[in-house]
Tab-separated table of C-alpha atoms in Angstrom:
chain	number	residue	atom	x	y	z
A	1	MET	CA	0.000	0.000	0.000
A	2	ASN	CA	2.789	2.448	0.910
A	3	ASN	CA	4.548	1.760	-2.383
A	4	ARG	CA	1.346	2.551	-4.255
A	5	ILE	CA	0.895	5.874	-2.438
A	6	TYR	CA	4.539	6.743	-3.010
A	7	PHE	CA	4.179	5.948	-6.721
A	8	LEU	CA	1.028	8.103	-7.022
A	9	ILE	CA	2.725	11.028	-5.296
A	10	LEU	CA	5.754	10.667	-7.562
A	11	LEU	CA	3.540	10.503	-10.633
A	12	TRP	CA	1.507	13.542	-9.585
A	13	THR	CA	4.694	15.530	-8.903
A	14	ALA	CA	6.114	14.676	-12.310
A	15	PHE	CA	2.977	15.689	-14.183
A	16	SER	CA	2.265	18.805	-12.136
A	17	SER	CA	5.729	20.177	-12.882
A	18	CYS	CA	5.436	19.618	-16.638
A	19	GLN	CA	5.567	22.754	-18.700
A	20	HIS	CA	2.381	23.677	-20.467
A	21	PHE	CA	2.143	25.696	-23.669
A	22	ASP	CA	-1.089	27.246	-24.963
A	23	SER	CA	-0.321	27.441	-28.670
A	24	GLY	CA	-3.903	28.237	-29.652
A	25	LYS	CA	-4.631	31.120	-27.281
A	26	PRO	CA	-2.566	34.255	-26.537
A	27	ASP	CA	-1.679	35.765	-23.176
A	28	THR	CA	-2.591	32.846	-20.951
A	29	ASP	CA	-0.912	32.638	-17.556
A	30	SER	CA	0.963	29.601	-18.824
A	31	ASN	CA	2.292	31.432	-21.895
A	32	ARG	CA	3.411	34.410	-19.800
A	33	LYS	CA	5.167	32.074	-17.351
A	34	ARG	CA	6.913	30.110	-20.133
A	35	LEU	CA	8.104	33.331	-21.801
A	36	GLU	CA	9.572	34.596	-18.530
A	37	GLU	CA	11.264	31.251	-17.899
A	38	TYR	CA	12.888	30.988	-21.310
A	39	LEU	CA	13.812	34.646	-21.803
A	40	GLU	CA	14.907	35.038	-18.184
A	41	ILE	CA	13.569	38.588	-17.969
A	42	GLY	CA	10.647	40.107	-16.132
A	43	LEU	CA	7.768	40.892	-18.467
A	44	THR	CA	6.852	44.552	-18.762
A	45	ARG	CA	3.573	46.135	-19.883
A	46	ASP	CA	4.647	46.322	-23.508
A	47	VAL	CA	4.796	42.507	-23.777
A	48	ASN	CA	1.502	41.064	-24.945
A	49	HIS	CA	-0.171	38.863	-27.505
A	50	ILE	CA	2.069	35.996	-26.351
A	51	TYR	CA	1.828	32.684	-28.164
A	52	CYS	CA	4.107	29.743	-27.543
A	53	ASP	CA	4.614	26.104	-28.249
A	54	GLY	CA	7.203	23.585	-27.231
A	55	ASP	CA	8.399	20.083	-27.833
A	56	LEU	CA	10.149	19.063	-24.645
A	57	GLY	CA	12.495	16.195	-24.087
A	58	PRO	CA	16.248	15.630	-24.206
A	59	ASP	CA	16.313	17.586	-27.464
A	60	TYR	CA	13.810	20.365	-26.855
A	61	SER	CA	12.516	23.216	-28.978
A	62	VAL	CA	10.298	26.162	-28.127
A	63	LEU	CA	8.730	28.929	-30.192
A	64	PHE	CA	7.393	32.257	-28.943
A	65	SER	CA	5.656	35.065	-30.776
A	66	PHE	CA	4.803	38.275	-28.925
A	67	ASN	CA	4.444	42.015	-29.257
A	68	CYS	CA	6.919	44.263	-27.462
A	69	ASP	CA	8.856	47.463	-27.894
A	70	SER	CA	12.527	47.777	-28.785
A	71	SER	CA	13.628	48.255	-25.161
A	72	THR	CA	12.381	44.754	-24.325
A	73	VAL	CA	14.217	43.367	-27.341
A	74	GLY	CA	17.356	45.084	-26.052
A	75	ARG	CA	16.962	43.409	-22.649
A	76	ILE	CA	16.529	40.001	-24.310
A	77	ILE	CA	19.599	40.519	-26.511
A	78	LYS	CA	21.685	41.479	-23.475
A	79	LYS	CA	20.414	38.668	-21.232
A	80	LYS	CA	20.825	35.958	-23.870
A	81	ASN	CA	24.118	37.376	-25.233
A	82	LEU	CA	22.683	37.469	-28.761
A	83	ARG	CA	24.516	38.920	-31.759
A	84	ILE	CA	23.068	40.098	-35.050
A	85	SER	CA	23.517	37.513	-37.767
A	86	ARG	CA	25.419	38.450	-40.918
A	87	GLU	CA	22.826	36.684	-43.020
A	88	TYR	CA	19.143	36.000	-43.106
A	89	ASP	CA	18.297	32.831	-41.252
A	90	ASP	CA	14.847	31.399	-40.598
A	91	GLY	CA	16.036	29.202	-37.734
A	92	LEU	CA	15.619	25.495	-37.536
A	93	PHE	CA	12.743	23.399	-38.766
A	94	PHE	CA	9.744	23.052	-36.463
A	95	SER	CA	7.372	20.239	-37.362
A	96	GLU	CA	4.116	22.034	-36.616
A	97	GLU	CA	2.626	25.043	-38.427
A	98	PHE	CA	1.177	27.960	-36.432
A	99	SER	CA	-0.653	31.018	-37.758
A	100	TRP	CA	1.217	33.203	-35.270
A	101	TRP	CA	4.651	32.006	-36.475
A	102	ASN	CA	5.045	34.139	-39.610
A	103	LYS	CA	7.710	32.314	-41.654
A	104	GLU	CA	7.487	34.814	-44.516
A	105	LYS	CA	8.168	37.784	-42.232
A	106	ILE	CA	10.922	35.910	-40.373
A	107	ALA	CA	12.666	35.162	-43.696
A	108	GLU	CA	12.918	38.936	-44.299
A	109	ILE	CA	14.588	39.751	-40.957
A	110	LYS	CA	18.191	39.178	-39.898
A	111	PRO	CA	17.996	37.443	-36.529
A	112	TYR	CA	19.953	37.924	-33.363
A	113	VAL	CA	21.561	34.582	-32.565
A	114	ASN	CA	23.534	32.688	-29.964
A	115	ILE	CA	24.587	29.261	-31.130
A	116	LYS	CA	26.564	26.980	-28.849
A	117	ARG	CA	27.371	24.063	-31.115
A	118	GLY	CA	25.947	20.806	-29.868
A	119	LYS	CA	24.248	22.425	-26.851
A	120	LEU	CA	21.895	25.302	-27.561
A	121	SER	CA	20.646	27.529	-30.367
A	122	GLN	CA	18.743	30.753	-29.738
A	123	TYR	CA	17.203	32.999	-32.389
A	124	LEU	CA	15.382	36.298	-32.013
A	125	TRP	CA	13.735	38.105	-34.928
A	126	TYR	CA	12.204	41.544	-34.418
A	127	ASP	CA	9.834	43.246	-36.836
A	128	LYS	CA	10.318	46.917	-35.911
A	129	LYS	CA	7.318	48.137	-37.898
A	130	ALA	CA	4.881	45.765	-36.213
A	131	ASN	CA	6.699	45.637	-32.821
A	132	LYS	CA	6.555	41.851	-33.161
A	133	ALA	CA	9.186	39.459	-31.821
A	134	TYR	CA	9.741	35.809	-32.687
A	135	TYR	CA	11.960	33.699	-30.463
A	136	GLN	CA	13.144	30.135	-31.051
A	137	GLU	CA	15.260	28.092	-28.662
A	138	LEU	CA	16.604	24.614	-29.278
A	139	GLY	CA	18.477	22.521	-26.757
A	140	PHE	CA	20.516	19.457	-27.618
């Protein structure tokens, strides 16, 4: 009986700590929390219309799309140690299609990147006219 209770508690703990992404609805508490976790910055009032999705596991990938002003982009660049790419780069392939992940717009913008070969890749695209940011992180 004690083993069964222990197993149920362990199972509940594992599932309750799982990250949740609301890819179909913007600005949920979960999306705000995920964005703060991955960007490692406090969210300010300018950050809204947050969409995200993730594929977690040993090799994880997350996508975020959100509106913000250029000062927030500057904080992200500094925190993540991103550098402007010399070329246009649309990041790495993500298996699912989302209406909020604008591949055509991303292809027109030089991203800020931080690539640690074999460990982590981070991309940030910022559409200045629309105040729209796209962030992709991949862990290996």
